[in-house]
């Protein structure tokens, strides 16, 4: 019997990490159930779900048959509410096994993984809403009610401070009434909606925004259109109109963007990191299978260095994205479970810096992996006959939503400037490495010196110059961190050694290029780089 959990030893490896909590047997059991549904229902349904797509009728969405079946199977298995406490019928899973489930579901169907992943919204309700709202909404997640996260508007994308959707308190009904438009909302016709809206009349920035929960049964929200999009077509992306839609306030007024959206987005960014790893896994498997079956010039194409080089690079980027995913998830878990306040703060800081780094690196690598995996298929990859064509389109979204790659750099550069990444890199360096791996450690030590020099060169420069170099600095930190993580994992299990070797050598070259670019960059080059400012 196929199973996406059992057929991937990297998952059990991450679950048995020394820093994991003790509930592993329970995680293992549930992940096996989800792995079974992924392999035997969701993956076989993926093509049909995307071909049929969601439909719109009378302002509401109907899922494709296959998507509805996926959702029903997971609901019947009792695995929704995966991270919620048991008193809300949840499974009380920590972040590591939660994102592992997302990774497997994304491998099966990236579009459907959004419907699954949006249960993250329940976390925000759990953390910040009143007891009354918690009791009203949280037990419904287990029963299969779905969620949406309604932030974006036509003029408020990356810049959510520009959100305009109006919220006015209605003393008569005791509800807030919402009016306006949201766009690009995944699963926009969900039963439970979290909405960012302007509650402070006349305000212009993020301090005038509050957070609300809406129940579809209260009415007032209609889907105006379902977007016709490039990928993840099995899940609906909607434009919504709000007409006196009743809603309840979450937490306090004015903290909608600054506190609650930021918290929700941090969780969702780890979720997109998991989605990206799942898509990379799918791309790798499709490419490997094809390369082993396809003959040209009298031999299997996998025997050509040009092909096996691409495959081994895909695998290295896949395994490296995965180690970063689970390291980030562990930091999130430790920031919540540590009893010592200083330790909590330490892990919170790490989680805050690693989350955008993960979203950036895993999203970009997933796109590169899908591109190379399609290339290995040659012309067949361009046709709809093989899953790689869909996987390639699905991958594209991972660097766009939940904040584009450029916005992840804006968040992650803080970890470069305040030294959080460097201290953690030095902590990894302190871990002993066997003689067999010493040469890899040497590469990493050189990379760290160049990284430190590059950061020093940027001290005191104008902020525009720092912004210009930010992505290079963040990627240098990312490559160093991922190289160390893979090397540490290779100590526990030698099967990671080939990927560690390939990745660290490549990362050494990429970082050297960034280092030289930063070192030799002259301010007069700006003239060239800004030539399109007309
Ligand atoms: C399929 C899909 C599903 C989505 N689902 C949801 C959802 O469920 N809920 C939701 O609220 N939203 C959702 N979105 C919206 C998504 O989060 C936004 O599209 C995304 O944040 C980018 O905003 P934008 O499209 O307005 O692009 P813009 O903000 O206009 O950005 C355009 C370009 O400018 C760059 N840019 C902008 N500002 C900066 C800056 N300060 N520094 C550097 N570069 C910058 C961006 O990186 C990008 O390259 C979804 C979008 C898509 C496509």
XYZ file of C-alpha atoms and ligand atoms in Angstrom:
587
model
C 0.000 0.000 0.000
C 1.439 3.376 -1.016
C 2.057 5.850 1.787
C 3.662 9.326 1.510
C 4.864 9.147 5.106
C 6.350 5.668 5.034
C 7.977 6.047 1.600
C 10.046 9.044 2.713
C 12.601 8.194 5.430
C 13.592 11.886 5.730
C 10.291 12.528 7.527
C 10.785 9.945 10.266
C 14.374 11.217 10.549
C 13.135 14.748 11.273
C 10.525 13.477 13.684
C 13.124 11.643 15.767
C 15.395 14.685 16.061
C 16.932 14.946 19.565
C 15.080 18.229 20.199
C 11.626 16.775 19.480
C 9.028 16.425 22.208
C 8.010 13.023 23.540
C 4.731 12.466 21.720
C 6.430 10.830 18.751
C 4.430 7.588 18.754
C 1.177 9.487 18.445
C 2.580 11.736 15.690
C 3.837 8.700 13.844
C 0.426 7.059 13.924
C -1.495 10.087 12.667
C 1.083 10.956 10.004
C 0.787 7.421 8.695
C -2.978 7.927 8.291
C -2.426 11.242 6.481
C 0.335 9.680 4.355
C -2.127 6.986 3.305
C -4.808 9.516 2.298
C -2.200 11.553 0.419
C -0.925 8.576 -1.594
C -4.227 6.867 -2.273
C -6.773 9.699 -2.543
C -5.301 13.206 -2.841
C -2.458 12.488 -5.305
C -4.608 10.337 -7.637
C -7.278 13.106 -7.492
C -4.914 15.970 -8.307
C -5.322 16.040 -12.066
C -9.106 15.736 -11.982
C -9.385 18.451 -9.307
C -7.376 20.911 -11.390
C -9.185 20.073 -14.636
C -12.654 20.481 -13.155
C -11.674 23.424 -10.923
C -13.962 25.239 -8.497
C -17.158 26.825 -9.835
C -19.152 29.913 -8.872
C -22.902 30.047 -8.553
C -25.018 32.723 -6.848
C -22.035 34.270 -5.076
C -20.766 30.990 -3.637
C -18.127 28.420 -4.541
C -18.453 24.702 -5.138
C -15.264 22.655 -4.893
C -14.416 20.214 -7.681
C -15.632 16.680 -6.866
C -12.089 15.465 -6.205
C -11.242 18.368 -3.866
C -14.460 17.758 -1.924
C -13.523 14.084 -1.618
C -10.016 14.952 -0.328
C -11.536 17.241 2.283
C -14.112 14.637 3.322
C -11.486 11.908 3.704
C -9.319 14.067 5.983
C -12.371 15.145 7.998
C -13.535 11.553 8.431
C -10.027 10.584 9.530
C -10.370 13.148 12.343
C -7.156 15.013 11.508
C -8.451 18.582 11.131
C -7.690 20.772 14.123
C -4.246 19.215 14.031
C -2.582 21.822 16.241
C -5.567 22.760 18.420
C -5.884 21.587 22.041
C -7.942 18.473 22.756
C -10.704 20.475 24.452
C -11.548 21.803 20.980
C -11.358 18.274 19.560
C -7.889 19.016 18.226
C -4.856 16.726 18.086
C -2.600 19.126 19.987
C 0.298 18.564 17.579
C 3.384 20.729 17.820
C 4.658 22.634 14.763
C 7.032 19.923 13.461
C 4.422 17.176 12.839
C 1.877 19.798 11.759
C 4.058 21.066 8.920
C 5.020 17.482 8.094
C 1.368 16.806 7.300
C 1.293 19.942 5.106
C 4.461 18.844 3.318
C 2.911 15.481 2.419
C -0.383 17.015 1.318
C 1.443 19.545 -0.890
C 3.410 16.720 -2.478
C 0.066 15.112 -3.324
C -1.719 18.292 -4.531
C -0.295 21.754 -3.826
C -3.636 23.429 -4.559
C -5.501 21.320 -2.034
C -2.791 21.894 0.581
C -4.042 25.491 0.830
C -7.484 24.377 1.964
C -5.815 22.132 4.528
C -3.218 24.749 5.565
C -5.711 27.544 6.181
C -6.752 25.835 9.421
C -3.790 27.908 10.681
C -6.395 30.662 11.133
C -7.695 28.704 14.118
C -4.347 29.258 15.818
C -4.906 33.021 15.697
C -8.401 32.623 17.156
C -6.986 30.367 19.848
C -4.190 32.754 20.750
C -5.978 36.089 20.657
C -9.798 35.808 20.626
C -12.164 35.932 23.592
C -13.268 32.668 25.236
C -16.734 33.107 23.722
C -15.305 33.281 20.173
C -12.992 30.346 20.836
C -15.873 28.191 22.061
C -17.993 29.236 19.101
C -15.489 28.609 16.319
C -12.705 26.245 17.334
C -14.649 22.957 17.707
C -15.885 23.435 14.121
C -12.408 22.974 12.621
C -12.354 19.281 13.584
C -15.756 18.866 11.952
C -14.369 20.149 8.640
C -15.365 23.822 8.535
C -12.719 25.588 6.462
C -11.038 28.974 6.901
C -9.826 31.910 4.864
C -7.442 34.736 5.630
C -8.799 37.945 4.088
C -6.066 40.540 3.949
C -5.331 41.600 0.363
C -7.243 44.316 -1.508
C -6.718 45.821 -4.960
C -4.539 48.612 -3.515
C -3.173 46.728 -0.534
C -0.928 43.796 -1.465
C 2.582 43.813 -0.020
C 1.608 47.044 1.713
C -1.183 45.919 4.016
C -1.147 49.254 5.834
C -3.225 50.501 2.892
C -6.180 48.196 3.671
C -9.466 50.100 3.267
C -12.275 47.592 4.007
C -14.402 49.493 6.502
C -15.506 48.202 9.913
C -18.095 50.157 11.873
C -19.502 49.026 15.201
C -23.290 48.648 15.176
C -24.608 49.256 18.681
C -28.012 47.815 17.801
C -26.853 44.348 16.776
C -23.631 44.315 18.800
C -21.724 43.276 15.661
C -19.149 45.137 13.613
C -20.387 45.656 10.046
C -17.865 45.249 7.229
C -18.072 46.937 3.826
C -15.644 46.821 0.928
C -13.712 44.482 -1.332
C -11.001 41.859 -0.854
C -9.161 40.151 -3.670
C -6.952 37.116 -4.235
C -8.447 35.342 -1.212
C -7.689 31.634 -1.154
C -10.739 29.565 -0.238
C -12.642 32.873 -0.059
C -16.017 31.209 0.485
C -14.882 29.494 3.687
C -17.232 29.076 6.636
C -14.829 30.885 8.981
C -13.123 34.061 7.780
C -10.455 36.178 9.434
C -10.559 39.699 8.075
C -8.259 42.698 8.341
C -10.325 45.898 8.249
C -10.092 49.609 9.040
C -11.933 50.267 12.281
C -10.529 53.719 13.055
C -12.244 56.174 10.747
C -9.890 58.701 9.156
C -6.751 56.658 9.972
C -4.320 55.988 7.160
C -1.809 53.436 8.402
C -1.599 50.043 10.104
C -2.536 51.499 13.478
C -6.111 51.990 12.300
C -6.623 48.315 11.436
C -8.346 45.655 13.528
C -8.995 41.948 13.113
C -12.377 40.289 12.772
C -13.952 36.882 12.503
C -16.945 36.246 10.257
C -19.198 33.198 10.068
C -20.577 32.467 6.584
C -23.966 31.791 8.225
C -24.159 35.503 9.143
C -24.275 36.459 5.436
C -23.116 39.704 3.797
C -20.130 38.236 1.900
C -20.354 37.236 -1.745
C -17.756 35.815 -4.107
C -17.691 38.159 -7.112
C -15.320 36.024 -9.140
C -13.001 33.062 -8.979
C -9.582 33.952 -10.398
C -8.453 32.129 -13.527
C -4.906 31.398 -12.460
C -1.645 29.763 -13.545
C -1.401 27.027 -10.914
C -2.884 25.604 -7.693
C -6.106 25.451 -9.696
C -7.806 22.871 -7.502
C -8.382 25.512 -4.795
C -10.413 28.691 -5.385
C -8.830 32.162 -5.227
C -11.651 34.677 -4.862
C -12.621 38.297 -5.163
C -15.084 39.131 -2.392
C -17.600 41.867 -1.687
C -18.624 42.688 1.869
C -21.995 44.392 2.306
C -22.820 45.109 5.942
C -21.254 41.732 6.744
C -21.526 41.124 10.514
C -18.279 40.303 12.283
C -16.799 40.001 15.757
C -13.623 41.699 16.927
C -10.609 39.533 17.695
C -8.520 40.776 20.601
C -8.127 44.533 20.839
C -8.876 47.242 18.316
C -5.930 48.702 16.348
C -3.702 45.630 16.766
C -5.067 43.935 13.641
C -2.003 44.317 11.468
C 0.752 44.943 13.966
C 0.023 41.936 16.156
C -2.578 39.482 14.850
C -1.853 39.519 11.113
C 1.870 39.313 11.773
C 1.351 36.316 14.021
C -0.953 34.591 11.530
C 1.395 35.314 8.641
C 4.403 33.922 10.493
C 2.607 30.611 10.924
C 1.364 30.699 7.345
C 4.874 31.406 6.033
C 6.180 28.258 7.687
C 3.185 26.545 6.049
C 4.206 27.836 2.610
C 7.756 26.666 3.360
C 6.280 23.202 3.946
C 4.218 23.485 0.772
C 7.365 24.383 -1.184
C 9.225 21.361 0.206
C 6.275 19.110 -0.703
C 6.273 20.445 -4.272
C 10.057 19.952 -4.506
C 9.615 16.353 -3.329
C 6.987 15.739 -6.011
C 9.202 17.340 -8.688
C 12.211 15.261 -7.655
C 10.278 12.001 -7.733
C 8.763 12.720 -11.143
C 12.160 13.675 -12.595
C 13.911 10.624 -11.135
C 11.251 8.255 -12.461
C 11.351 9.753 -15.924
C 15.169 9.784 -16.067
C 15.266 6.096 -15.135
C 12.711 5.128 -17.796
C 13.645 7.317 -20.762
C 16.241 5.986 -23.226
C 18.224 8.166 -25.641
C 21.413 7.286 -27.541
C 20.945 3.700 -26.396
C 20.989 4.353 -22.660
C 18.865 5.663 -19.824
C 19.094 9.448 -19.718
C 19.955 9.286 -15.997
C 23.367 8.005 -17.081
C 24.250 11.316 -18.769
C 26.242 13.618 -16.447
C 24.146 16.623 -17.544
C 21.018 14.817 -16.345
C 22.329 13.251 -13.146
C 23.901 16.573 -12.200
C 20.480 18.241 -12.424
C 18.875 15.419 -10.446
C 21.447 15.469 -7.680
C 21.136 19.266 -7.417
C 17.346 18.974 -7.149
C 17.774 16.431 -4.371
C 20.330 18.571 -2.533
C 18.093 21.669 -2.677
C 15.105 19.560 -1.619
C 16.896 18.063 1.382
C 18.357 21.411 2.326
C 14.986 23.152 2.184
C 13.623 20.377 4.358
C 16.278 20.684 7.067
C 15.627 24.424 7.201
C 11.871 23.798 7.402
C 12.129 21.498 10.404
C 14.781 23.596 12.146
C 12.435 26.599 11.838
C 9.464 24.571 13.077
C 11.527 23.339 16.055
C 12.428 26.927 16.969
C 8.728 27.829 16.879
C 7.955 24.846 19.125
C 10.765 25.652 21.538
C 9.696 29.300 21.736
C 6.345 28.058 23.034
C 7.418 25.116 25.181
C 10.506 26.489 26.953
C 9.847 27.188 30.610
C 12.705 29.632 30.985
C 11.738 33.157 29.814
C 15.175 33.934 28.390
C 15.185 30.689 26.485
C 11.703 31.457 25.187
C 12.873 34.860 23.957
C 15.963 33.315 22.369
C 13.925 30.803 20.374
C 11.283 33.433 19.483
C 14.038 35.601 18.003
C 15.406 32.640 16.042
C 11.934 31.648 14.822
C 11.243 35.224 13.692
C 14.460 35.353 11.652
C 14.310 31.795 10.280
C 10.672 32.038 9.132
C 11.216 34.577 6.307
C 14.520 32.881 5.481
C 12.719 29.561 5.057
C 9.923 31.079 2.959
C 12.511 32.752 0.710
C 14.893 29.823 0.241
C 12.342 26.978 0.068
C 10.122 28.966 -2.322
C 12.963 29.849 -4.670
C 14.448 26.320 -4.571
C 11.063 24.767 -5.205
C 10.758 26.852 -8.376
C 14.283 25.967 -9.497
C 13.616 22.305 -8.775
C 10.344 22.284 -10.712
C 12.112 24.021 -13.618
C 14.939 21.454 -13.720
C 12.568 18.530 -13.204
C 10.540 19.654 -16.214
C 13.770 20.064 -18.202
C 14.652 16.427 -17.473
C 11.344 15.442 -19.094
C 12.347 17.222 -22.343
C 9.380 17.948 -24.635
C 7.151 15.548 -22.696
C 7.465 17.835 -19.679
C 5.885 20.648 -21.669
C 2.803 18.526 -22.355
C -0.065 17.918 -19.986
C 0.607 14.175 -20.192
C 2.931 14.187 -17.170
C 2.310 15.601 -13.670
C 5.459 17.740 -13.867
C 3.656 20.307 -16.049
C 1.158 20.938 -13.217
C 3.835 20.805 -10.526
C 5.867 23.423 -12.415
C 2.860 25.788 -12.515
C 1.946 25.080 -8.890
C 5.473 25.903 -7.723
C 5.300 29.457 -9.027
C 3.005 30.776 -6.297
C 5.334 29.893 -3.420
C 7.520 32.974 -3.942
C 4.508 35.295 -4.233
C 1.850 34.774 -1.580
C 2.276 35.216 2.164
C 4.688 37.975 1.168
C 6.819 37.897 -1.959
C 10.465 36.824 -1.818
C 11.423 40.514 -1.802
C 9.305 41.084 1.314
C 10.873 38.015 2.986
C 14.259 39.654 2.431
C 12.956 42.848 4.046
C 12.063 40.751 7.128
C 15.122 38.477 7.138
C 17.751 41.214 6.725
C 17.119 42.058 10.385
C 18.703 38.718 11.298
C 21.781 39.695 9.279
C 22.079 43.201 10.719
C 21.423 42.299 14.376
C 23.750 39.288 14.300
C 21.099 36.607 15.027
C 22.105 34.520 12.012
C 25.819 34.867 12.765
C 25.462 33.728 16.399
C 23.497 30.713 15.284
C 26.051 29.887 12.569
C 28.780 30.038 15.217
C 26.680 27.750 17.440
C 26.468 25.223 14.570
C 30.218 25.498 14.025
C 30.792 24.516 17.650
C 29.241 21.097 17.016
C 31.942 18.531 16.417
C 32.275 16.944 13.004
C 33.944 13.592 12.237
C 37.200 13.471 10.236
C 35.277 12.253 7.199
C 33.459 15.599 7.050
C 36.285 17.966 7.998
C 36.785 19.190 4.421
C 33.123 20.256 4.261
C 33.474 22.138 7.514
C 36.465 23.985 6.015
C 34.252 25.282 3.206
C 31.699 26.455 5.747
C 34.353 28.237 7.801
C 35.562 30.135 4.726
C 31.970 30.979 3.867
C 31.427 32.366 7.354
C 34.516 34.591 7.096
C 33.320 35.990 3.772
C 29.815 36.480 5.161
C 31.181 38.412 8.141
C 33.328 40.561 5.853
C 30.371 41.276 3.584
C 28.228 42.298 6.567
C 31.025 44.536 7.864
C 31.331 46.199 4.446
C 27.660 47.131 4.657
C 27.943 48.795 8.056
C 27.282 52.523 7.838
C 26.197 52.514 4.172
C 23.070 54.397 3.086
C 19.876 52.436 3.650
C 19.169 52.239 -0.108
C 22.563 50.590 -0.643
C 21.834 48.078 2.118
C 18.393 47.344 0.599
C 20.107 46.819 -2.738
C 22.482 44.211 -1.313
C 20.021 42.722 1.182
C 19.021 39.670 -0.833
C 22.655 38.695 -1.384
C 23.403 38.973 2.340
C 20.303 36.997 3.332
C 21.066 34.263 0.802
C 24.641 34.047 2.089
C 23.300 33.501 5.614
C 20.752 31.004 4.284
C 23.325 28.926 2.408
C 25.606 28.822 5.435
C 22.794 27.768 7.760
C 21.464 25.110 5.394
C 24.988 23.799 4.764
C 25.578 23.403 8.501
C 22.216 21.757 9.080
C 22.801 19.193 6.370
C 26.298 18.487 7.669
C 24.940 17.976 11.186
C 22.287 15.607 9.818
C 24.951 13.721 7.861
C 26.622 12.941 11.219
C 23.447 11.183 12.353
C 22.756 9.496 9.045
C 25.333 9.094 6.288
C 22.667 9.006 3.603
C 22.674 12.833 3.819
C 26.370 13.025 2.937
C 26.005 13.243 -0.889
C 23.512 16.107 -0.615
C 25.662 17.817 2.023
C 28.691 17.535 -0.236
C 26.912 18.827 -3.343
C 25.069 21.602 -1.555
C 27.995 22.908 0.485
C 30.310 23.030 -2.523
C 27.684 24.823 -4.632
C 26.762 27.155 -1.778
C 30.442 27.978 -1.327
C 30.544 29.103 -4.991
C 27.245 31.051 -4.800
C 28.350 32.827 -1.632
C 31.719 33.663 -3.180
C 29.900 35.305 -6.101
C 27.739 37.376 -3.720
C 30.805 38.285 -1.674
C 32.688 39.542 -4.741
C 29.631 41.458 -5.955
C 29.281 43.221 -2.600
C 33.043 43.804 -2.212
C 33.606 45.263 -5.676
C 30.351 47.152 -6.030
C 30.980 50.840 -6.695
C 28.428 53.508 -5.960
C 28.799 54.673 -9.591
C 27.183 51.305 -10.583
C 23.939 52.692 -9.253
C 23.744 54.732 -12.450
C 23.469 51.467 -14.359
C 21.132 49.815 -11.901
C 18.684 52.701 -11.846
C 18.618 53.308 -15.599
C 14.951 52.335 -15.778
C 13.830 55.049 -13.353
C 12.047 57.124 -15.979
C -3.002 32.533 -5.931
C -2.972 33.575 -4.868
C -3.538 33.324 -3.639
C -3.551 34.307 -2.657
N -4.158 34.064 -1.454
C -4.307 35.071 -0.561
C -5.078 34.900 0.628
O -5.575 33.812 0.910
N -5.256 35.965 1.441
C -4.719 37.183 1.174
O -4.946 38.112 1.947
N -3.954 37.377 0.064
C -3.744 36.356 -0.806
N -3.005 36.543 -1.944
C -2.386 37.836 -2.175
C -0.868 37.813 -2.029
O -0.513 37.704 -0.695
C -0.327 39.077 -2.722
O -0.531 38.893 -4.112
C 1.134 39.302 -2.418
O 1.320 39.644 -1.068
C 1.724 40.420 -3.285
O 0.892 41.546 -3.345
P 0.509 42.173 -4.769
O 0.020 41.064 -5.623
O -0.386 43.309 -4.557
O 1.886 42.656 -5.368
P 2.592 44.061 -5.077
O 2.606 44.332 -3.617
O 2.024 45.073 -5.977
O 4.095 43.736 -5.534
C 4.543 43.803 -6.886
C 6.064 43.652 -6.912
O 6.703 44.693 -6.151
C 7.554 44.148 -5.164
N 7.497 44.973 -3.952
C 6.410 45.566 -3.399
N 6.750 46.223 -2.288
C 8.078 46.048 -2.099
C 9.039 46.475 -1.118
N 8.697 47.187 -0.062
N 10.327 46.082 -1.275
C 10.705 45.321 -2.331
N 9.846 44.899 -3.289
C 8.556 45.244 -3.168
C 6.993 42.748 -4.894
O 7.975 41.871 -4.378
C 6.537 42.328 -6.287
O 7.631 41.819 -7.006
C -2.951 35.557 -2.913
C -2.344 35.803 -4.155
C -2.356 34.839 -5.119
C -1.713 35.146 -6.453
